[in-house]
XYZ file of C-alpha atoms in Angstrom:
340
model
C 16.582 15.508 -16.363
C 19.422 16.450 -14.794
C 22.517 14.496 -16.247
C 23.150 11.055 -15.919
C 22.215 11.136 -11.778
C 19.082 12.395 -10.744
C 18.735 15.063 -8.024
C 16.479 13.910 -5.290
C 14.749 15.882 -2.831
C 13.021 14.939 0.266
C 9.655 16.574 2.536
C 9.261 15.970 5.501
C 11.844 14.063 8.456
C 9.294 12.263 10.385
C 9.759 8.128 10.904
C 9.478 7.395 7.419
C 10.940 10.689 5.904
C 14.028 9.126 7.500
C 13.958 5.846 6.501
C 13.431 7.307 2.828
C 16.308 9.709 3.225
C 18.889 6.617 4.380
C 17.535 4.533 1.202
C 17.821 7.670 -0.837
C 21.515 8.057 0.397
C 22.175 4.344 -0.617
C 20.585 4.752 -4.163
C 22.837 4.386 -7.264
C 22.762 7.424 -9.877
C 21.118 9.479 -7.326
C 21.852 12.472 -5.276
C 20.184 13.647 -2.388
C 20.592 17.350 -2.600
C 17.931 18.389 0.221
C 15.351 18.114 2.310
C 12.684 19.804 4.088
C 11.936 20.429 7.607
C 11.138 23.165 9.600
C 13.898 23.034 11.880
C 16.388 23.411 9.445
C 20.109 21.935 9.666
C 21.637 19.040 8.179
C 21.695 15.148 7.854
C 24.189 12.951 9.107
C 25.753 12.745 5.895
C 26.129 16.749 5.663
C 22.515 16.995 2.890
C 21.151 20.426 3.387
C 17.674 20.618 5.549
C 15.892 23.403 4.624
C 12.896 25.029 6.235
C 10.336 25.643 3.377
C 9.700 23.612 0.095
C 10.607 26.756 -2.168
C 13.977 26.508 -1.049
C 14.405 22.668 -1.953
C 12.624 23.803 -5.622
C 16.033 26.110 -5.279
C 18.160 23.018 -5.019
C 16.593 22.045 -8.880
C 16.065 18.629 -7.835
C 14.589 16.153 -10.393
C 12.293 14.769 -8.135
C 11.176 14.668 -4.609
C 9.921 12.022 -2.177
C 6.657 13.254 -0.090
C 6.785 12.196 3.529
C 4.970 15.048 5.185
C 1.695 14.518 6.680
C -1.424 13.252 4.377
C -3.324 16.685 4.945
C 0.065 18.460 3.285
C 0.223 15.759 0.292
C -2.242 17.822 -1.890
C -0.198 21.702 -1.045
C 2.977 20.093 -1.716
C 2.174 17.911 -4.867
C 0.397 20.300 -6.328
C 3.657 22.523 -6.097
C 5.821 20.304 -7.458
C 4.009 19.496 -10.155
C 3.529 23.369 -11.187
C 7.534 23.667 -11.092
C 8.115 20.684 -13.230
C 9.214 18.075 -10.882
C 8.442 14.563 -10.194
C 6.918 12.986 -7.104
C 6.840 9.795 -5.156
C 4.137 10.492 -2.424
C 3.902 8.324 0.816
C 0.610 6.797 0.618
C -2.261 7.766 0.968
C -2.257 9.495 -2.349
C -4.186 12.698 -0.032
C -6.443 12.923 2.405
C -9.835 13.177 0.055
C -10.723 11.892 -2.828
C -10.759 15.372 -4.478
C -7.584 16.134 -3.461
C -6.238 12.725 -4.649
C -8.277 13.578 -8.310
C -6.789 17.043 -8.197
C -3.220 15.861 -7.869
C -3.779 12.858 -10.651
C -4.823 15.610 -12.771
C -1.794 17.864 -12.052
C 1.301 15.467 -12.454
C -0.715 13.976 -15.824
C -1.455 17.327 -17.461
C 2.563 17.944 -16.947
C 3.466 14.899 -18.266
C 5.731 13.935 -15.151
C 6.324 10.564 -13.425
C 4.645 10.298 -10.236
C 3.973 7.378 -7.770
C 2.342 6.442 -4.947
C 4.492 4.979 -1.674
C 2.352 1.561 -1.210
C 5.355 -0.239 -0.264
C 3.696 -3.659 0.268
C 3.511 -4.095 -3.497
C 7.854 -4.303 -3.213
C 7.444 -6.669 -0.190
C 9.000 -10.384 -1.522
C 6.124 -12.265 -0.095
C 3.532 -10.515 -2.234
C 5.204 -10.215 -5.462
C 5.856 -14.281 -5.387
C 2.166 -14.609 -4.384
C 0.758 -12.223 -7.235
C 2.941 -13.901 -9.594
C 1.924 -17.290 -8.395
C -1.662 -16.242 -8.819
C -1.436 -14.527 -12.470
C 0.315 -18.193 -13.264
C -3.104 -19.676 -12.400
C -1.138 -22.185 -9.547
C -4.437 -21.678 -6.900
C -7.173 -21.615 -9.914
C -10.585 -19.326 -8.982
C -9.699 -16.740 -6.297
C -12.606 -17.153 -4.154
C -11.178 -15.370 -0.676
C -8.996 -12.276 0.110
C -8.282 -12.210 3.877
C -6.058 -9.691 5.788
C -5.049 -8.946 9.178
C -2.926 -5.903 10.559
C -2.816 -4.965 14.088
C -0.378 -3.570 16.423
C 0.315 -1.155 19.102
C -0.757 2.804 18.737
C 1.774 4.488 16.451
C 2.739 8.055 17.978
C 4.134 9.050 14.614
C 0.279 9.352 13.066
C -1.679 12.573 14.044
C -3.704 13.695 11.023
C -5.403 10.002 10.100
C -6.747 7.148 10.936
C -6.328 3.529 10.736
C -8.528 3.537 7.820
C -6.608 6.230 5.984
C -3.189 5.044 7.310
C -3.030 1.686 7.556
C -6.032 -0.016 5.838
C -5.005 1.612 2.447
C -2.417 -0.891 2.435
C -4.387 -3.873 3.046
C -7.032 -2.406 -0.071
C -4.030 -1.530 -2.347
C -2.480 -5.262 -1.919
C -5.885 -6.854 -2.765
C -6.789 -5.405 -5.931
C -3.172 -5.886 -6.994
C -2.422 -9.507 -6.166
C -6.420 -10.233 -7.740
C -5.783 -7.598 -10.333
C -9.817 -6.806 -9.266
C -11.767 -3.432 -8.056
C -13.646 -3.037 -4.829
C -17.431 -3.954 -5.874
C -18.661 -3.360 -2.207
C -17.509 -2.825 1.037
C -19.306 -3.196 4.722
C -17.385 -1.306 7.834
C -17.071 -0.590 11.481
C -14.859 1.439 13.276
C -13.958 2.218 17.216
C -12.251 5.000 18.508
C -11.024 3.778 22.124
C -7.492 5.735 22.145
C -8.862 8.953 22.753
C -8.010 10.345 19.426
C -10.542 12.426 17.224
C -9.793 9.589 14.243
C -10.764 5.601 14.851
C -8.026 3.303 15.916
C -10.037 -0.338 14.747
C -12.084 -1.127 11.522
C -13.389 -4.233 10.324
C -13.910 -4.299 6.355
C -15.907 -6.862 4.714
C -16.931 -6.908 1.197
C -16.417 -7.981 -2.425
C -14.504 -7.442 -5.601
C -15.738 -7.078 -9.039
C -15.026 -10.505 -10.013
C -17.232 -11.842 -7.088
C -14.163 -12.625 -4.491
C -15.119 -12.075 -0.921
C -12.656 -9.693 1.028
C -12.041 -9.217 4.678
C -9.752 -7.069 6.344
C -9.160 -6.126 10.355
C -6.927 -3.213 11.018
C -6.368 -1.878 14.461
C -3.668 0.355 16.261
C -4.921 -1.171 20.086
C -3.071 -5.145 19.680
C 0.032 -5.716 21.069
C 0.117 -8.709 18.692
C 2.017 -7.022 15.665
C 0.402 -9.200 12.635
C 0.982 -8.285 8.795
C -0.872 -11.376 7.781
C -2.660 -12.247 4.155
C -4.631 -15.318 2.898
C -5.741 -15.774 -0.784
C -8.171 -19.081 -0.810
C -8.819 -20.451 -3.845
C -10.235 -23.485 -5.864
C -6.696 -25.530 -5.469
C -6.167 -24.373 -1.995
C -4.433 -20.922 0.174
C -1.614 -18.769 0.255
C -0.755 -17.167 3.134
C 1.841 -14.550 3.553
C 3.422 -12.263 6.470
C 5.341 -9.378 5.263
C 6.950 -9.214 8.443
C 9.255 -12.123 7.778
C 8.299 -11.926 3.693
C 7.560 -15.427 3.839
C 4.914 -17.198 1.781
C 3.392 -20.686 1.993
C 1.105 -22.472 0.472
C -1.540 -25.448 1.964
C -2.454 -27.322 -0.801
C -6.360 -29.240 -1.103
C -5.240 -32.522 -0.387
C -5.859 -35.307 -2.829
C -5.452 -38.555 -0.331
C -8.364 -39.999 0.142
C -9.170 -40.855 3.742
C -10.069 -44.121 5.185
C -11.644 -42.338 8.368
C -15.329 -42.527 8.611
C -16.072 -39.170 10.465
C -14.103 -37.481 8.120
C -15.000 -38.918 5.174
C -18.798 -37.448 5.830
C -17.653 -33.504 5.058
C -17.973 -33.059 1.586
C -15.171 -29.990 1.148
C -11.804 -29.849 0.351
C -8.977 -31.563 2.796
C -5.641 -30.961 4.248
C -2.693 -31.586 1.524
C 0.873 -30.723 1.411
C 2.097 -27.442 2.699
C 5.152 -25.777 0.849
C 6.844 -22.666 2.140
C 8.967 -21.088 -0.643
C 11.943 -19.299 -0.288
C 11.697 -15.904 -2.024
C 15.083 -13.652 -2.115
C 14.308 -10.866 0.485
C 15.755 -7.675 -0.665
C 14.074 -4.933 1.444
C 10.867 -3.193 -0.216
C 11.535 0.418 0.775
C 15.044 -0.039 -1.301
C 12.941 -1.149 -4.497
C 10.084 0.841 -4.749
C 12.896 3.772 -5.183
C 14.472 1.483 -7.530
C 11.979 1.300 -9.741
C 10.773 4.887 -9.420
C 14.618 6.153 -10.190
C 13.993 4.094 -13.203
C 11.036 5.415 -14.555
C 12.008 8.926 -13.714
C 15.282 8.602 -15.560
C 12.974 6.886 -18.559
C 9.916 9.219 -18.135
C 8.325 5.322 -18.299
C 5.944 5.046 -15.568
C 5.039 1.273 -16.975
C 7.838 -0.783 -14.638
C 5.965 -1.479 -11.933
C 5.555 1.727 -9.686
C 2.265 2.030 -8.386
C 0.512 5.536 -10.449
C -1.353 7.963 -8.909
C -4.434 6.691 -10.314
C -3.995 3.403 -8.739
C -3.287 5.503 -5.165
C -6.574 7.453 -6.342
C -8.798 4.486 -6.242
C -7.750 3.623 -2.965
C -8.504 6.799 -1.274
C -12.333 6.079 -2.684
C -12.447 2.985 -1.244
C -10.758 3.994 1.909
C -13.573 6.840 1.611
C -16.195 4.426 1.042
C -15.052 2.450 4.115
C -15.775 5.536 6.268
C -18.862 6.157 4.797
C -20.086 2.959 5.353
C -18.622 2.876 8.868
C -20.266 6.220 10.180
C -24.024 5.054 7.983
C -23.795 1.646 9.390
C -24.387 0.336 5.950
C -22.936 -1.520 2.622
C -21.309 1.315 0.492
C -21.582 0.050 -3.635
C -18.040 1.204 -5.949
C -18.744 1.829 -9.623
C -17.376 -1.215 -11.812
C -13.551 -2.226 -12.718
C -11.171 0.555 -13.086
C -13.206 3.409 -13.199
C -13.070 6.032 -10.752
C -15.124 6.170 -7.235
C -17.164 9.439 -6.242
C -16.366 10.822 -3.127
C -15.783 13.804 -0.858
């Protein structure tokens, strides 16, 4: 690599091209040295913008960060990876399954880190919640249920919700259960008058037998980020907007009340909300991708392109099942999904 600070380039200067270009500039042993937008010029703090990606391959950075838009993922991977240099590519992995295959393929058969930008991995909620559940504290997972809604996002053109915003929601859930996607059931509306859909409703199940539910939508003005694991020793809930978690325990009082005492289920317990330290996610997923890049040792937590290519198939398998009106089956635990 080159010397003991990495050169870091940068595609694309949309909403989150930016955000990754003022964490890039804060990043110890790093060095932005460019990025890439057609209009050319500079950044605040005097980086070079250049108009095409051949001239930021000029530039000889180490790696880049891909924030362009999903259809561009598999040009400009592809690219990168034929000149050598690693990649950290805003999720979705690409906008097909083949495309997503092609690129895993690519970055593997040069022997370069890459990663995939599913930031909610690096939010504090969920990492104290997946490590909560590997430490057995809520026993047999039995329930995976998300919510994330909010107001139409002009930044997206080329995607969906499904695509853009429910890859998130299917990333988180096979990490924090460590499971595959066994099945999944969809519907989708399209009420913004966009060609993609702006609401989908997901229900299925994971390989282990958990049920999972998920309802994404851009037409809410209720923001939500909102998660719930239920399990045999109660729920965790988190919100990754205020990376809180808490937990309702099943209580263990009995109850002198008659009417209650009839319902044969679990009861209300105590309910602990933990304090987590709440460094911001964006800042460590580059973190731990500087790391493995400097290490060429993608095994520190950075989410691999194969993980980003299983969930473009079940994103894919979502809009299958949305547009056939049926239940779309996923081969078994970690193996790839067929799609388009």
């Amino acid at each position: 690599m080159g010397g003991t600070r990495l050169r870091a380039g940068l595609v694309g200067l949309g909403a989150m091209g930016r955000n990754h270009a003022r964490v890039l500039g804060l990043l110890g042993g790093v060095d932005l040295v460019g990025a890439v937008d057609p209009a050319g010029g500079t950044l605040a703090d005097g980086t070079p913008v250049v108009p095409t990606l051949d001239e930021l391959l000029a530039l000889r950075p180490d790696y880049a960060v891909v924030a362009c838009p999903t259809a561009l993922h598999e040009e400009v991977g592809m690219t990168l990876a034929a000149h050598g240099v690693c990649a950290l590519i805003e999720k979705p992995l690409a906008h097909s399954v083949v495309a997503a295959r092609r690129l895993v393929d690519a970055f593997e058969a040069q022997g370069l880190v890459a990663g995939v930008g599913h930031i909610e991995r690096f939010n504090p909620a969920l990492q104290s919640l997946r490590s909560r559940l590997e430490a057995g504290d809520l026993g047999e997972v039995f329930q995976v249920v998300t919510r994330r809604q909010g107001p139409f996002p002009h930044r997206i053109a080329d995607v969906g919700v499904v695509k853009d915003l429910a890859t998130h929601d299917i990333d988180l859930t096979g990490w924090v259960t460590g499971q595959d996607y066994a099945s999944v059931s969809a519907r989708t509306l399209s009420k913004s008058g966009r060609e993609h859909e702006d609401m989908v409703t997901v229900t299925g199940d994971l390989t282990d037998g958990t049920l999972v539910s998920h309802l994404v939508n851009w037409l809410s003005p209720l923001k939500e980020r909102f998660t719930a694991v239920t399990g045999e020793r109660g729920c965790f809930v988190a919100d990754t907007l205020t990376a809180d978690l808490t937990y309702y325990a099943n209580g263990a009082v009995t109850t002198e009340w008659e009417a209650l005492r009839a319902f044969r289920g679990v009861s209300e317990g105590d309910m602990i909300r933990y304090a987590t330290a709440k460094r911001e996610p964006l800042l460590v997923e580059h973190e731990r991708f500087r790391d493995a890049v400097a290490g060429n040792d993608a095994s520190n937590g950075i989410v691999t392109l194969r993980e980003g290519l299983r969930t473009v198939s079940v994103a894919a398998a979502v809009l299958e099942s949305a547009r056939d009106r049926g239940s779309v089956r996923l081969p078994g635990a970690r193996r790839e999904t067929a799609g388009t």
